[in-house]
Amino acid sequence: MYRVSPFVRHFAFALLSGIGLATLWVNLAAGSYYDAIEWRLLSLSLPGWLSSTPFVVTPLSLVADGLMALFLFFVGKELWEALILERGALSGKRAVLPLAAMIGGWIGAVVAWLVIGALVETALEATPGVGWAVPIGSDVVLGYLIGRRVFGPGHPALHLLLLLTIGNDIAGLVALGLVDPAADLRILWLGLTALAVAAVWWGFARHARAELTERDHRRAFQLWPYMLAGAVSWLGVVLAGLPGALGLLPLIPVIPHADRAFGLFAEAEEFLHDPLNRLAHLLVKPIAVVLFLFGLTRGGIDLLALAPTTVTVLGAMWLGKPLGLLIAAAVVGIWGYAMPAGVRFRDLVLVALISGIGFTVPVLALDTALPGGGMAEAARAGCALSMAMGLLVILIARLRQKA
């Protein structure tokens, strides 16, 4: 079984370092912390045909809507390869159980959010069902850090965990963009994104076919056209009113890639020279910085913010998502679709529990899916507390080994 590249651990440590520093800062000097992350770097009044609201850039928005697009591109590339490449983890019938488990987890998280919120929520600004998109996302890098400790670096269950958390994160952002009540959706601007994708495919990517000349291949393997198209694609997504973090994903299918998958974040991919893998390699060090900045700008946990919304978050992530995932997997298993080779049901239980850790994408969703103030801060505290599930899973795994 292939090895996962060690840079994913570095991502996790960078994110946790940012969260730790932000939490210390916000609890010692909350005023200066919020002043820093909400400092206006740029403010422009745009024509109405571009946007109905002023264009404001703060460290908070720069990281969330701009830099995090690089991270989503990086993990989206892995999901795309799993779907379409030879030996991909989601190719053919192998896709059925992971996809069913993923969807079951989403449904379970949303149902638990709605039920628990209706029972315990006391915030005056809460409305029925508000914020249901928050618990859909998971956490790729923190989930990997825990999963590697539990399963080891080459276990098939670790690869299944990565697959589920990547899918959860992308689904969580898409759901957020579609249900955000404050979003100024102008879907026609996605035509700009489609134009960028079509132009780079026609002018460059299509020349990567094996039967064409060496000159055509060199043309297709240049990186700058895909970088330029990515910038235009991101602009189209932002102008359409969708989360900027999704802005680079539409470009992934047209970028020339390897012929077969080596696995999610496989160490072997570091030796590939197709444009998609070269772009991913270039992003490794910048993404560590991005995740540190994300933790710094979004990870400040107010230790006094615990409230009923915290319970709703933890109920959705710790109960709803794992139960939904396991029930869906059991149902498709009864229909004859087997789990990935080397993964037993008790491994799947641990995978389901780890998928209940949610920080990056759930925290991204807070400011738009929930009313601001105490409710959002209580939910942020719940997302932080969800990381405690990792300690429980490690304990369960150790007890299982001793039994």
Short mmCIF file of C-alpha atoms in Angstrom, two decimals:
data_model
loop_
_atom_site.label_atom_id
_atom_site.label_comp_id
_atom_site.label_asym_id
_atom_site.label_seq_id
_atom_site.Cartn_x
_atom_site.Cartn_y
_atom_site.Cartn_z
CA MET A 1 0.00 0.00 0.00
CA TYR A 2 1.34 3.45 -0.90
CA ARG A 3 2.60 5.90 1.69
CA VAL A 4 0.98 9.26 2.32
CA SER A 5 3.45 12.11 1.90
CA PRO A 6 4.68 13.60 5.20
CA PHE A 7 3.74 17.16 4.19
CA VAL A 8 0.14 16.46 5.31
CA ARG A 9 1.42 16.24 8.90
CA HIS A 10 3.15 19.58 8.42
CA PHE A 11 -0.19 21.06 7.33
CA ALA A 12 -1.80 19.86 10.56
CA PHE A 13 0.96 21.28 12.74
CA ALA A 14 0.77 24.63 10.92
CA LEU A 15 -3.01 24.80 11.43
CA LEU A 16 -2.76 23.87 15.11
CA SER A 17 0.00 26.44 15.66
CA GLY A 18 -2.21 29.17 14.22
CA ILE A 19 -5.19 28.07 16.33
CA GLY A 20 -3.08 28.00 19.49
CA LEU A 21 -1.63 31.47 18.91
CA ALA A 22 -5.04 32.94 18.01
CA THR A 23 -6.70 31.41 21.08
CA LEU A 24 -4.00 32.80 23.36
CA TRP A 25 -4.32 36.22 21.73
CA VAL A 26 -8.13 36.44 21.84
CA ASN A 27 -8.28 35.43 25.51
CA LEU A 28 -5.53 37.85 26.59
CA ALA A 29 -6.40 40.85 24.40
CA ALA A 30 -9.65 40.27 22.50
CA GLY A 31 -9.94 43.86 21.29
CA SER A 32 -6.56 43.93 19.57
CA TYR A 33 -7.15 40.48 18.07
CA TYR A 34 -10.42 41.43 16.40
CA ASP A 35 -9.00 44.79 15.34
CA ALA A 36 -6.12 42.97 13.65
CA ILE A 37 -8.12 40.35 11.73
CA GLU A 38 -10.83 42.86 10.70
CA TRP A 39 -8.44 45.65 9.71
CA ARG A 40 -9.47 47.06 6.33
CA LEU A 41 -6.63 46.53 3.91
CA LEU A 42 -8.72 47.74 0.96
CA SER A 43 -12.21 49.15 0.49
CA LEU A 44 -13.71 49.93 -2.91
CA SER A 45 -17.15 50.91 -4.12
CA LEU A 46 -17.89 48.79 -7.17
CA PRO A 47 -20.39 49.45 -9.99
CA GLY A 48 -23.75 47.82 -9.36
CA TRP A 49 -23.31 45.45 -12.28
CA LEU A 50 -20.27 43.98 -10.53
CA SER A 51 -21.53 43.85 -6.95
CA SER A 52 -24.26 45.43 -4.88
CA THR A 53 -21.94 45.66 -1.85
CA PRO A 54 -18.58 47.42 -1.39
CA PHE A 55 -15.47 45.36 -2.00
CA VAL A 56 -13.69 45.13 1.37
CA VAL A 57 -10.50 43.18 1.98
CA THR A 58 -9.48 42.30 5.54
CA PRO A 59 -6.98 39.70 6.76
CA LEU A 60 -10.03 37.56 7.60
CA SER A 61 -11.50 37.71 4.08
CA LEU A 62 -8.13 37.56 2.35
CA VAL A 63 -7.34 34.21 3.94
CA ALA A 64 -10.85 32.70 3.84
CA ASP A 65 -11.90 33.69 0.31
CA GLY A 66 -8.51 34.07 -1.33
CA LEU A 67 -5.72 31.95 0.09
CA MET A 68 -7.92 29.03 1.13
CA ALA A 69 -8.75 28.53 -2.56
CA LEU A 70 -5.21 27.13 -2.89
CA PHE A 71 -5.91 24.55 -0.18
CA LEU A 72 -9.24 23.54 -1.74
CA PHE A 73 -7.52 23.21 -5.12
CA PHE A 74 -4.92 20.96 -3.52
CA VAL A 75 -7.44 18.60 -1.90
CA GLY A 76 -9.87 18.85 -4.83
CA LYS A 77 -7.14 17.57 -7.12
CA GLU A 78 -6.90 14.42 -5.00
CA LEU A 79 -10.66 13.83 -5.14
CA TRP A 80 -10.73 14.34 -8.91
CA GLU A 81 -7.93 11.84 -9.46
CA ALA A 82 -9.71 9.33 -7.25
CA LEU A 83 -12.78 9.66 -9.47
CA ILE A 84 -11.34 9.51 -12.98
CA LEU A 85 -7.91 7.87 -13.01
CA GLU A 86 -7.07 4.20 -13.38
CA ARG A 87 -6.97 2.56 -9.91
CA GLY A 88 -8.60 5.65 -8.42
CA ALA A 89 -10.26 5.08 -5.05
CA LEU A 90 -13.64 6.18 -6.46
CA SER A 91 -13.43 4.53 -9.87
CA GLY A 92 -16.11 2.03 -10.84
CA LYS A 93 -17.90 0.04 -8.16
CA ARG A 94 -15.33 1.09 -5.57
CA ALA A 95 -17.09 4.45 -5.46
CA VAL A 96 -20.40 3.13 -4.14
CA LEU A 97 -19.64 2.55 -0.46
CA PRO A 98 -17.47 5.66 0.11
CA LEU A 99 -19.97 7.90 -1.66
CA ALA A 100 -22.90 6.38 0.22
CA ALA A 101 -21.05 6.78 3.53
CA MET A 102 -20.23 10.37 2.66
CA ILE A 103 -23.84 11.24 1.83
CA GLY A 104 -25.09 9.38 4.89
CA GLY A 105 -22.74 11.43 7.05
CA TRP A 106 -24.06 14.69 5.56
CA ILE A 107 -27.66 13.67 6.17
CA GLY A 108 -26.93 12.51 9.70
CA ALA A 109 -25.10 15.75 10.56
CA VAL A 110 -27.87 17.96 9.20
CA VAL A 111 -30.68 15.99 10.87
CA ALA A 112 -28.86 16.03 14.21
CA TRP A 113 -28.23 19.78 13.86
CA LEU A 114 -31.91 20.47 13.22
CA VAL A 115 -33.19 18.19 16.01
CA ILE A 116 -30.70 19.17 18.70
CA GLY A 117 -30.94 22.85 17.77
CA ALA A 118 -34.72 22.73 18.12
CA LEU A 119 -34.35 21.17 21.57
CA VAL A 120 -31.58 23.24 23.14
CA GLU A 121 -31.02 26.46 21.16
CA THR A 122 -31.74 29.61 23.19
CA ALA A 123 -30.04 32.37 21.14
CA LEU A 124 -32.49 35.18 20.38
CA GLU A 125 -31.08 35.59 16.86
CA ALA A 126 -31.57 31.89 15.99
CA THR A 127 -34.27 30.92 13.52
CA PRO A 128 -35.46 27.34 12.86
CA GLY A 129 -32.85 25.44 10.85
CA VAL A 130 -30.32 28.27 10.72
CA GLY A 131 -26.74 27.12 10.20
CA TRP A 132 -27.46 23.56 9.10
CA ALA A 133 -24.58 23.69 6.57
CA VAL A 134 -21.99 24.13 9.33
CA PRO A 135 -21.50 20.45 10.36
CA ILE A 136 -21.29 19.02 6.82
CA GLY A 137 -17.57 19.75 6.49
CA SER A 138 -14.87 17.76 8.26
CA ASP A 139 -11.15 18.41 8.57
CA VAL A 140 -8.71 16.80 6.17
CA VAL A 141 -5.43 17.65 7.86
CA LEU A 142 -6.47 17.11 11.49
CA GLY A 143 -8.35 13.96 10.52
CA TYR A 144 -5.20 12.68 8.81
CA LEU A 145 -3.06 13.46 11.85
CA ILE A 146 -5.36 11.39 14.09
CA GLY A 147 -5.94 8.68 11.49
CA ARG A 148 -2.22 8.15 10.95
CA ARG A 149 -1.73 7.75 14.68
CA VAL A 150 -4.57 5.23 14.88
CA PHE A 151 -4.11 3.19 11.69
CA GLY A 152 -0.48 3.78 10.71
CA PRO A 153 0.89 5.48 7.57
CA GLY A 154 -0.13 2.87 5.00
CA HIS A 155 -3.42 1.42 6.24
CA PRO A 156 -6.33 1.39 3.74
CA ALA A 157 -8.63 2.88 6.40
CA LEU A 158 -6.44 5.99 6.47
CA HIS A 159 -6.95 6.42 2.74
CA LEU A 160 -10.72 5.97 3.12
CA LEU A 161 -10.68 8.62 5.87
CA LEU A 162 -8.87 11.09 3.61
CA LEU A 163 -11.38 10.44 0.84
CA LEU A 164 -14.38 11.06 3.10
CA THR A 165 -12.98 14.21 4.71
CA ILE A 166 -12.03 15.75 1.35
CA GLY A 167 -15.53 15.09 0.01
CA ASN A 168 -17.09 16.49 3.18
CA ASP A 169 -15.07 19.69 2.96
CA ILE A 170 -15.96 20.41 -0.66
CA ALA A 171 -19.64 19.54 -0.06
CA GLY A 172 -19.71 21.80 2.99
CA LEU A 173 -18.48 24.80 1.02
CA VAL A 174 -20.86 24.16 -1.87
CA ALA A 175 -23.79 23.89 0.55
CA LEU A 176 -22.69 27.11 2.23
CA GLY A 177 -22.61 28.99 -1.07
CA LEU A 178 -26.05 27.80 -2.06
CA VAL A 179 -27.85 28.46 1.23
CA ASP A 180 -26.07 31.60 2.49
CA PRO A 181 -28.96 34.04 3.12
CA ALA A 182 -26.66 37.04 2.78
CA ALA A 183 -25.14 35.94 -0.53
CA ASP A 184 -25.71 38.18 -3.54
CA LEU A 185 -25.95 35.31 -6.03
CA ARG A 186 -25.28 36.37 -9.61
CA ILE A 187 -24.89 33.01 -11.26
CA LEU A 188 -24.31 34.50 -14.72
CA TRP A 189 -20.83 35.49 -13.59
CA LEU A 190 -19.96 31.79 -13.60
CA GLY A 191 -19.83 32.30 -17.37
CA LEU A 192 -16.49 34.04 -16.77
CA THR A 193 -15.24 30.94 -14.99
CA ALA A 194 -16.52 28.70 -17.80
CA LEU A 195 -14.82 30.96 -20.36
CA ALA A 196 -11.47 30.73 -18.54
CA VAL A 197 -11.72 26.93 -18.34
CA ALA A 198 -12.70 26.59 -22.00
CA ALA A 199 -9.97 28.97 -23.18
CA VAL A 200 -7.14 27.20 -21.33
CA TRP A 201 -8.37 23.82 -22.54
CA TRP A 202 -8.61 24.93 -26.17
CA GLY A 203 -5.35 26.87 -26.21
CA PHE A 204 -3.17 24.56 -24.13
CA ALA A 205 -4.54 21.50 -22.33
CA ARG A 206 -5.91 19.70 -25.38
CA HIS A 207 -2.40 19.56 -26.85
CA ALA A 208 -1.32 17.09 -24.16
CA ARG A 209 -2.65 14.11 -26.12
CA ALA A 210 0.00 11.47 -26.76
CA GLU A 211 -0.33 11.47 -30.57
CA LEU A 212 0.61 15.15 -30.90
CA THR A 213 4.06 16.62 -31.46
CA GLU A 214 6.69 17.38 -28.84
CA ARG A 215 6.09 21.08 -29.44
CA ASP A 216 2.40 20.66 -28.62
CA HIS A 217 3.28 18.77 -25.45
CA ARG A 218 5.65 21.50 -24.29
CA ARG A 219 2.89 24.01 -24.92
CA ALA A 220 0.37 21.98 -22.90
CA PHE A 221 2.79 21.46 -20.01
CA GLN A 222 3.47 25.14 -19.34
CA LEU A 223 2.09 26.25 -15.99
CA TRP A 224 1.44 29.96 -16.48
CA PRO A 225 -1.73 29.50 -18.62
CA TYR A 226 -3.35 27.43 -15.87
CA MET A 227 -2.34 29.96 -13.22
CA LEU A 228 -3.85 32.79 -15.27
CA ALA A 229 -7.02 30.81 -15.94
CA GLY A 230 -7.22 30.02 -12.24
CA ALA A 231 -7.19 33.72 -11.36
CA VAL A 232 -10.01 34.41 -13.83
CA SER A 233 -11.97 31.37 -12.61
CA TRP A 234 -11.66 32.56 -9.00
CA LEU A 235 -12.89 36.03 -9.99
CA GLY A 236 -15.94 34.56 -11.72
CA VAL A 237 -16.84 32.48 -8.65
CA VAL A 238 -16.48 35.47 -6.31
CA LEU A 239 -18.54 37.76 -8.55
CA ALA A 240 -21.20 35.04 -8.70
CA GLY A 241 -21.55 35.36 -4.93
CA LEU A 242 -20.15 31.92 -4.08
CA PRO A 243 -17.36 31.26 -1.54
CA GLY A 244 -14.03 32.31 -3.02
CA ALA A 245 -12.43 29.16 -1.61
CA LEU A 246 -14.21 27.24 -4.41
CA GLY A 247 -12.76 29.46 -7.12
CA LEU A 248 -10.03 27.15 -8.46
CA LEU A 249 -11.96 23.88 -8.41
CA PRO A 250 -13.60 24.28 -11.88
CA LEU A 251 -10.13 24.32 -13.47
CA ILE A 252 -8.99 20.94 -12.15
CA PRO A 253 -10.71 18.70 -14.76
CA VAL A 254 -8.98 20.36 -17.73
CA ILE A 255 -5.41 20.45 -16.40
CA PRO A 256 -3.34 17.56 -17.88
CA HIS A 257 -2.72 14.89 -15.26
CA ALA A 258 -1.10 11.49 -14.74
CA ASP A 259 -2.61 8.38 -16.31
CA ARG A 260 -3.31 6.50 -13.08
CA ALA A 261 -3.79 7.28 -9.41
CA PHE A 262 -1.11 6.45 -6.86
CA GLY A 263 -3.46 7.20 -3.95
CA LEU A 264 -4.53 10.23 -1.96
CA PHE A 265 -1.52 12.46 -1.20
CA ALA A 266 0.76 9.60 -2.26
CA GLU A 267 4.47 10.12 -1.74
CA ALA A 268 5.08 8.71 -5.24
CA GLU A 269 3.30 11.70 -6.82
CA GLU A 270 6.29 13.87 -5.93
CA PHE A 271 8.12 12.27 -8.88
CA LEU A 272 5.41 13.02 -11.47
CA HIS A 273 5.81 15.91 -13.89
CA ASP A 274 2.36 16.45 -15.36
CA PRO A 275 1.00 20.02 -14.90
CA LEU A 276 -1.57 19.06 -12.24
CA ASN A 277 1.01 17.38 -10.00
CA ARG A 278 3.61 20.11 -10.64
CA LEU A 279 1.13 22.75 -9.54
CA ALA A 280 0.34 20.70 -6.43
CA HIS A 281 4.05 20.36 -5.62
CA LEU A 282 4.54 24.12 -5.94
CA LEU A 283 1.71 24.68 -3.44
CA VAL A 284 3.02 22.45 -0.63
CA LYS A 285 5.01 25.09 1.26
CA PRO A 286 2.60 27.99 0.59
CA ILE A 287 -0.34 25.90 1.85
CA ALA A 288 1.41 25.31 5.18
CA VAL A 289 1.60 29.10 5.54
CA VAL A 290 -2.04 29.46 4.43
CA LEU A 291 -3.23 26.98 7.05
CA PHE A 292 -1.24 28.75 9.77
CA LEU A 293 -2.85 32.05 8.73
CA PHE A 294 -6.26 30.39 8.64
CA GLY A 295 -5.78 29.14 12.18
CA LEU A 296 -4.58 32.59 13.22
CA THR A 297 -7.49 34.51 11.67
CA ARG A 298 -10.31 32.00 12.25
CA GLY A 299 -9.09 29.90 15.16
CA GLY A 300 -9.33 32.31 18.06
CA ILE A 301 -11.44 30.34 20.57
CA ASP A 302 -13.10 32.40 23.29
CA LEU A 303 -12.98 30.08 26.29
CA LEU A 304 -16.03 31.83 27.80
CA ALA A 305 -18.21 31.41 24.69
CA LEU A 306 -19.71 27.99 25.51
CA ALA A 307 -23.48 28.04 24.94
CA PRO A 308 -26.29 25.81 23.63
CA THR A 309 -25.01 26.28 20.07
CA THR A 310 -21.83 24.51 21.19
CA VAL A 311 -23.95 21.49 22.11
CA THR A 312 -25.68 21.60 18.73
CA VAL A 313 -22.32 21.58 16.91
CA LEU A 314 -20.95 18.69 18.94
CA GLY A 315 -24.17 16.69 18.64
CA ALA A 316 -24.17 17.06 14.85
CA MET A 317 -20.49 16.18 14.50
CA TRP A 318 -20.06 13.52 17.17
CA LEU A 319 -23.42 11.76 16.85
CA GLY A 320 -25.23 12.68 13.65
CA LYS A 321 -22.37 12.43 11.18
CA PRO A 322 -20.83 9.14 12.43
CA LEU A 323 -24.23 7.44 12.76
CA GLY A 324 -25.36 8.58 9.33
CA LEU A 325 -22.09 7.40 7.81
CA LEU A 326 -22.24 3.96 9.43
CA ILE A 327 -25.91 3.39 8.63
CA ALA A 328 -25.39 4.31 4.96
CA ALA A 329 -22.32 2.06 4.73
CA ALA A 330 -24.21 -0.83 6.34
CA VAL A 331 -27.13 -0.43 3.91
CA VAL A 332 -24.97 -0.52 0.76
CA GLY A 333 -23.00 -3.39 2.32
CA ILE A 334 -26.22 -5.39 2.59
CA TRP A 335 -26.80 -4.66 -1.10
CA GLY A 336 -23.50 -6.34 -1.90
CA TYR A 337 -21.04 -3.46 -2.15
CA ALA A 338 -17.94 -4.36 -0.15
CA MET A 339 -15.72 -2.07 1.86
CA PRO A 340 -12.28 -1.19 0.47
CA ALA A 341 -9.79 -4.04 0.66
CA GLY A 342 -8.18 -4.27 4.08
CA VAL A 343 -10.85 -2.19 5.86
CA ARG A 344 -12.96 -3.96 8.48
CA PHE A 345 -16.18 -2.66 9.98
CA ARG A 346 -14.46 -1.82 13.26
CA ASP A 347 -11.99 0.29 11.24
CA LEU A 348 -14.96 2.01 9.62
CA VAL A 349 -16.33 2.86 13.07
CA LEU A 350 -13.10 4.69 13.91
CA VAL A 351 -13.14 6.43 10.52
CA ALA A 352 -16.70 7.59 11.22
CA LEU A 353 -15.73 8.97 14.62
CA ILE A 354 -12.70 10.82 13.20
CA SER A 355 -14.90 12.35 10.49
CA GLY A 356 -16.72 14.03 13.38
CA ILE A 357 -13.71 16.31 13.86
CA GLY A 358 -14.54 19.54 12.07
CA PHE A 359 -12.60 22.77 12.09
CA THR A 360 -11.47 24.30 8.79
CA VAL A 361 -14.61 24.21 6.63
CA PRO A 362 -17.14 24.34 9.53
CA VAL A 363 -15.35 27.43 10.85
CA LEU A 364 -15.36 28.96 7.36
CA ALA A 365 -19.12 28.51 7.36
CA LEU A 366 -19.77 30.21 10.70
CA ASP A 367 -19.74 33.85 9.68
CA THR A 368 -22.23 33.38 6.85
CA ALA A 369 -24.35 30.41 7.94
CA LEU A 370 -24.98 31.75 11.45
CA PRO A 371 -25.89 35.14 12.88
CA GLY A 372 -22.80 36.85 14.27
CA GLY A 373 -21.94 37.49 17.87
CA GLY A 374 -22.38 34.95 20.65
CA MET A 375 -24.01 32.26 18.52
CA ALA A 376 -21.09 32.17 16.06
CA GLU A 377 -18.51 32.21 18.85
CA ALA A 378 -20.30 29.36 20.65
CA ALA A 379 -20.27 27.35 17.42
CA ARG A 380 -16.55 28.11 16.95
CA ALA A 381 -15.93 26.74 20.45
CA GLY A 382 -17.88 23.61 19.47
CA CYS A 383 -15.71 23.15 16.38
CA ALA A 384 -12.61 23.44 18.56
CA LEU A 385 -13.98 20.98 21.11
CA SER A 386 -14.76 18.52 18.30
CA MET A 387 -11.01 17.94 18.07
CA ALA A 388 -11.24 16.14 21.42
CA MET A 389 -12.78 13.25 19.49
CA GLY A 390 -9.27 12.52 18.26
CA LEU A 391 -8.09 11.75 21.79
CA LEU A 392 -11.05 9.42 22.34
CA VAL A 393 -10.38 7.55 19.09
CA ILE A 394 -6.70 7.11 19.99
CA LEU A 395 -7.74 5.72 23.38
CA ILE A 396 -10.24 3.33 21.76
CA ALA A 397 -7.60 2.14 19.30
CA ARG A 398 -5.09 1.45 22.09
CA LEU A 399 -7.66 -0.47 24.14
CA ARG A 400 -8.55 -2.47 21.04
CA GLN A 401 -4.88 -3.39 20.53
CA LYS A 402 -4.56 -4.60 24.12
CA ALA A 403 -7.74 -6.69 23.95
#
